[in-house]
PDB file of C-alpha atoms in Angstrom:
ATOM      1  CA  UNK O  15      -0.131  -0.006  -0.152  1.00  0.00           C
ATOM      2  CA  UNK O  16       1.619   3.210  -0.956  1.00  0.00           C
ATOM      3  CA  UNK O  17       0.806   6.383   0.464  1.00  0.00           C
ATOM      4  CA  UNK O  18       0.062   7.756   3.819  1.00  0.00           C
ATOM      5  CA  UNK O  19      -1.780   5.518   6.119  1.00  0.00           C
ATOM      6  CA  UNK O  20      -3.847   5.823   9.044  1.00  0.00           C
ATOM      7  CA  UNK O  21      -5.595   3.844  11.744  1.00  0.00           C
ATOM      8  CA  UNK O  22      -9.539   3.650  11.220  1.00  0.00           C
ATOM      9  CA  UNK O  23     -10.348   0.987  13.797  1.00  0.00           C
ATOM     10  CA  UNK O  24      -8.987  -1.476  16.663  1.00  0.00           C
ATOM     11  CA  UNK O  25     -10.669  -5.077  15.924  1.00  0.00           C
ATOM     12  CA  UNK O  26     -11.240  -7.172  19.186  1.00  0.00           C
ATOM     13  CA  UNK O  27      -9.578 -10.233  17.508  1.00  0.00           C
ATOM     14  CA  UNK O  28      -8.303 -11.746  14.453  1.00  0.00           C
ATOM     15  CA  UNK O  29     -11.928 -12.661  13.238  1.00  0.00           C
ATOM     16  CA  UNK O  30     -13.461  -9.503  13.432  1.00  0.00           C
ATOM     17  CA  UNK O  31     -10.042  -7.836  11.424  1.00  0.00           C
ATOM     18  CA  UNK O  32     -10.486 -10.262   8.734  1.00  0.00           C
ATOM     19  CA  UNK O  33     -14.164  -9.831   8.341  1.00  0.00           C
ATOM     20  CA  UNK O  34     -13.406  -5.795   8.183  1.00  0.00           C
ATOM     21  CA  UNK O  35     -10.985  -6.258   6.087  1.00  0.00           C
ATOM     22  CA  UNK O  36     -13.062  -8.664   3.377  1.00  0.00           C
ATOM     23  CA  UNK O  37     -15.780  -5.664   3.783  1.00  0.00           C
ATOM     24  CA  UNK O  38     -13.633  -2.726   2.949  1.00  0.00           C
ATOM     25  CA  UNK O  39     -12.034  -5.133   0.103  1.00  0.00           C
ATOM     26  CA  UNK O  40     -15.821  -5.284  -1.191  1.00  0.00           C
ATOM     27  CA  UNK O  41     -16.149  -1.952  -1.279  1.00  0.00           C
ATOM     28  CA  UNK O  42     -13.113  -0.944  -3.071  1.00  0.00           C
ATOM     29  CA  UNK O  43     -11.018  -0.181  -0.201  1.00  0.00           C
ATOM     30  CA  UNK O  44      -7.549  -1.763   0.727  1.00  0.00           C
ATOM     31  CA  UNK O  45      -6.654  -2.257   4.121  1.00  0.00           C
ATOM     32  CA  UNK O  46      -3.527  -3.811   6.272  1.00  0.00           C
ATOM     33  CA  UNK O  47      -3.668  -4.681   9.804  1.00  0.00           C
ATOM     34  CA  UNK O  48      -1.003  -4.785  12.529  1.00  0.00           C
ATOM     35  CA  UNK O  49      -1.032  -5.969  15.844  1.00  0.00           C
ATOM     36  CA  UNK O  50      -0.332  -3.081  18.103  1.00  0.00           C
ATOM     37  CA  UNK O  51       2.533  -3.300  21.062  1.00  0.00           C
ATOM     38  CA  UNK O  52       3.486  -6.725  22.185  1.00  0.00           C
ATOM     39  CA  UNK O  53       0.520  -8.048  20.566  1.00  0.00           C
ATOM     40  CA  UNK O  54       2.444  -9.988  17.947  1.00  0.00           C
ATOM     41  CA  UNK O  55       4.703 -12.130  20.949  1.00  0.00           C
ATOM     42  CA  UNK O  56       1.376 -12.665  22.823  1.00  0.00           C
ATOM     43  CA  UNK O  57      -0.308 -13.866  19.705  1.00  0.00           C
ATOM     44  CA  UNK O  58       2.088 -16.477  19.400  1.00  0.00           C
ATOM     45  CA  UNK O  59       2.829 -17.192  23.098  1.00  0.00           C
ATOM     46  CA  UNK O  60      -1.053 -17.475  24.580  1.00  0.00           C
ATOM     47  CA  UNK O  61      -2.953 -18.008  20.771  1.00  0.00           C
ATOM     48  CA  UNK O  62      -4.711 -14.149  21.089  1.00  0.00           C
ATOM     49  CA  UNK O  63      -3.476 -10.650  21.999  1.00  0.00           C
ATOM     50  CA  UNK O  64      -5.402  -8.650  24.507  1.00  0.00           C
ATOM     51  CA  UNK O  65      -4.496  -5.225  22.353  1.00  0.00           C
ATOM     52  CA  UNK O  66      -6.256  -6.451  19.633  1.00  0.00           C
ATOM     53  CA  UNK O  67      -5.770  -5.438  15.759  1.00  0.00           C
ATOM     54  CA  UNK O  68      -5.185  -2.042  14.402  1.00  0.00           C
ATOM     55  CA  UNK O  69      -7.158  -1.823  10.869  1.00  0.00           C
ATOM     56  CA  UNK O  70      -5.692   1.156   8.697  1.00  0.00           C
ATOM     57  CA  UNK O  71      -6.429   2.444   5.295  1.00  0.00           C
ATOM     58  CA  UNK O  72      -5.093   5.132   2.954  1.00  0.00           C
ATOM     59  CA  UNK O  73      -5.620   8.568   4.663  1.00  0.00           C
ATOM     60  CA  UNK O  74      -7.892   9.504   1.677  1.00  0.00           C
ATOM     61  CA  UNK O  75     -10.055   6.885   2.279  1.00  0.00           C
ATOM     62  CA  UNK O  76     -10.535   6.912   6.052  1.00  0.00           C
ATOM     63  CA  UNK O  77     -13.833   8.686   6.114  1.00  0.00           C
ATOM     64  CA  UNK O  78     -15.339   6.262   3.593  1.00  0.00           C
ATOM     65  CA  UNK O  79     -13.750   3.165   5.721  1.00  0.00           C
ATOM     66  CA  UNK O  80     -15.203   4.503   9.247  1.00  0.00           C
ATOM     67  CA  UNK O  81     -18.538   4.501   7.570  1.00  0.00           C
ATOM     68  CA  UNK O  82     -18.336   1.308   6.239  1.00  0.00           C
ATOM     69  CA  UNK O  83     -16.758  -0.083   9.345  1.00  0.00           C
ATOM     70  CA  UNK O  84     -19.325   1.427  11.437  1.00  0.00           C
ATOM     71  CA  UNK O  85     -22.421   0.266   8.742  1.00  0.00           C
ATOM     72  CA  UNK O  86     -20.852  -3.393   9.423  1.00  0.00           C
ATOM     73  CA  UNK O  87     -20.431  -3.734  12.836  1.00  0.00           C
ATOM     74  CA  UNK O  88     -23.154  -1.301  14.149  1.00  0.00           C
ATOM     75  CA  UNK O  89     -25.889  -0.466  12.034  1.00  0.00           C
ATOM     76  CA  UNK O  90     -27.462  -3.427  10.432  1.00  0.00           C
ATOM     77  CA  UNK O  91     -30.828  -1.745   9.830  1.00  0.00           C
ATOM     78  CA  UNK O  92     -33.171  -4.156  11.918  1.00  0.00           C
ATOM     79  CA  UNK O  93     -35.664  -2.224  13.633  1.00  0.00           C
ATOM     80  CA  UNK O  94     -36.675  -4.966  15.350  1.00  0.00           C
ATOM     81  CA  UNK O  95     -33.183  -5.632  17.235  1.00  0.00           C
ATOM     82  CA  UNK O  96     -34.262  -2.274  19.708  1.00  0.00           C
ATOM     83  CA  UNK O  97     -37.233  -4.494  21.251  1.00  0.00           C
ATOM     84  CA  UNK O  98     -36.779  -6.597  24.452  1.00  0.00           C
ATOM     85  CA  UNK O  99     -36.421  -9.965  24.064  1.00  0.00           C
ATOM     86  CA  UNK O 100     -39.021 -11.961  25.703  1.00  0.00           C
ATOM     87  CA  UNK O 101     -37.534 -14.717  27.678  1.00  0.00           C
ATOM     88  CA  UNK O 102     -39.617 -17.816  29.202  1.00  0.00           C
ATOM     89  CA  UNK O 103     -40.185 -17.281  33.165  1.00  0.00           C
ATOM     90  CA  UNK O 104     -37.588 -19.831  33.993  1.00  0.00           C
ATOM     91  CA  UNK O 105     -34.851 -18.256  31.848  1.00  0.00           C
ATOM     92  CA  UNK O 106     -35.734 -14.949  33.701  1.00  0.00           C
ATOM     93  CA  UNK O 107     -32.896 -14.452  36.416  1.00  0.00           C
ATOM     94  CA  UNK O 108     -35.026 -11.811  38.289  1.00  0.00           C
ATOM     95  CA  UNK O 109     -37.767 -14.037  38.260  1.00  0.00           C
ATOM     96  CA  UNK O 110     -35.780 -17.499  39.337  1.00  0.00           C
ATOM     97  CA  UNK O 111     -34.041 -15.140  41.760  1.00  0.00           C
ATOM     98  CA  UNK O 112     -37.419 -14.025  43.313  1.00  0.00           C
ATOM     99  CA  UNK O 113     -38.832 -17.701  43.598  1.00  0.00           C
ATOM    100  CA  UNK O 114     -36.048 -18.882  45.072  1.00  0.00           C
ATOM    101  CA  UNK O 115     -36.103 -15.904  47.664  1.00  0.00           C
ATOM    102  CA  UNK O 116     -39.689 -16.555  48.343  1.00  0.00           C
ATOM    103  CA  UNK O 117     -39.245 -20.022  48.932  1.00  0.00           C
ATOM    104  CA  UNK O 118     -36.511 -19.766  51.754  1.00  0.00           C
ATOM    105  CA  UNK O 119     -38.486 -16.967  53.176  1.00  0.00           C
ATOM    106  CA  UNK O 120     -41.485 -19.208  53.327  1.00  0.00           C
ATOM    107  CA  UNK O 121     -39.584 -22.161  54.330  1.00  0.00           C
ATOM    108  CA  UNK O 122     -37.811 -19.986  57.418  1.00  0.00           C
ATOM    109  CA  UNK O 123     -41.507 -18.920  58.186  1.00  0.00           C
ATOM    110  CA  UNK O 124     -43.001 -22.162  58.391  1.00  0.00           C
ATOM    111  CA  UNK O 125     -40.304 -23.529  60.441  1.00  0.00           C
ATOM    112  CA  UNK O 126     -40.307 -20.938  62.867  1.00  0.00           C
ATOM    113  CA  UNK O 127     -44.295 -21.129  63.386  1.00  0.00           C
ATOM    114  CA  UNK O 128     -44.202 -24.821  63.706  1.00  0.00           C
TER     115      UNK O 128
END
C-alpha cells in the first residue's frame, strides 16, 4: 500500500479484523492490519492478543472506511433489534431469584411457626 496510511479501527480479535478487511475490500478499499505493542508476541505465546488488531487504510479513504466499518458492526438496519427480548419465566434471572427467595422465606417462616 503506497502513500500515507492511518488507523481507522481496533478490532477485538483476528476474526473481526478479517471480517472488516473483507468488507472493505468488497467496497474497493485496500487495508492492512497490525497488532499494537507486544500483541504479535502475545498471539504467538497465548494464541490471542489483549491489544486487539489495528486496521489501517489510505488517509484519503479514512472517512469512507470508518463509515463502512460502522455500517458493518453497528448499523444492521433491523429495527426489531431495538425491542427487548422476551424470555420464558424460567430463564428470566429476576423471576427465578424471586422464586428462590420466596421459597426460602416461606421455609423459614414455616419452621418458626411450627
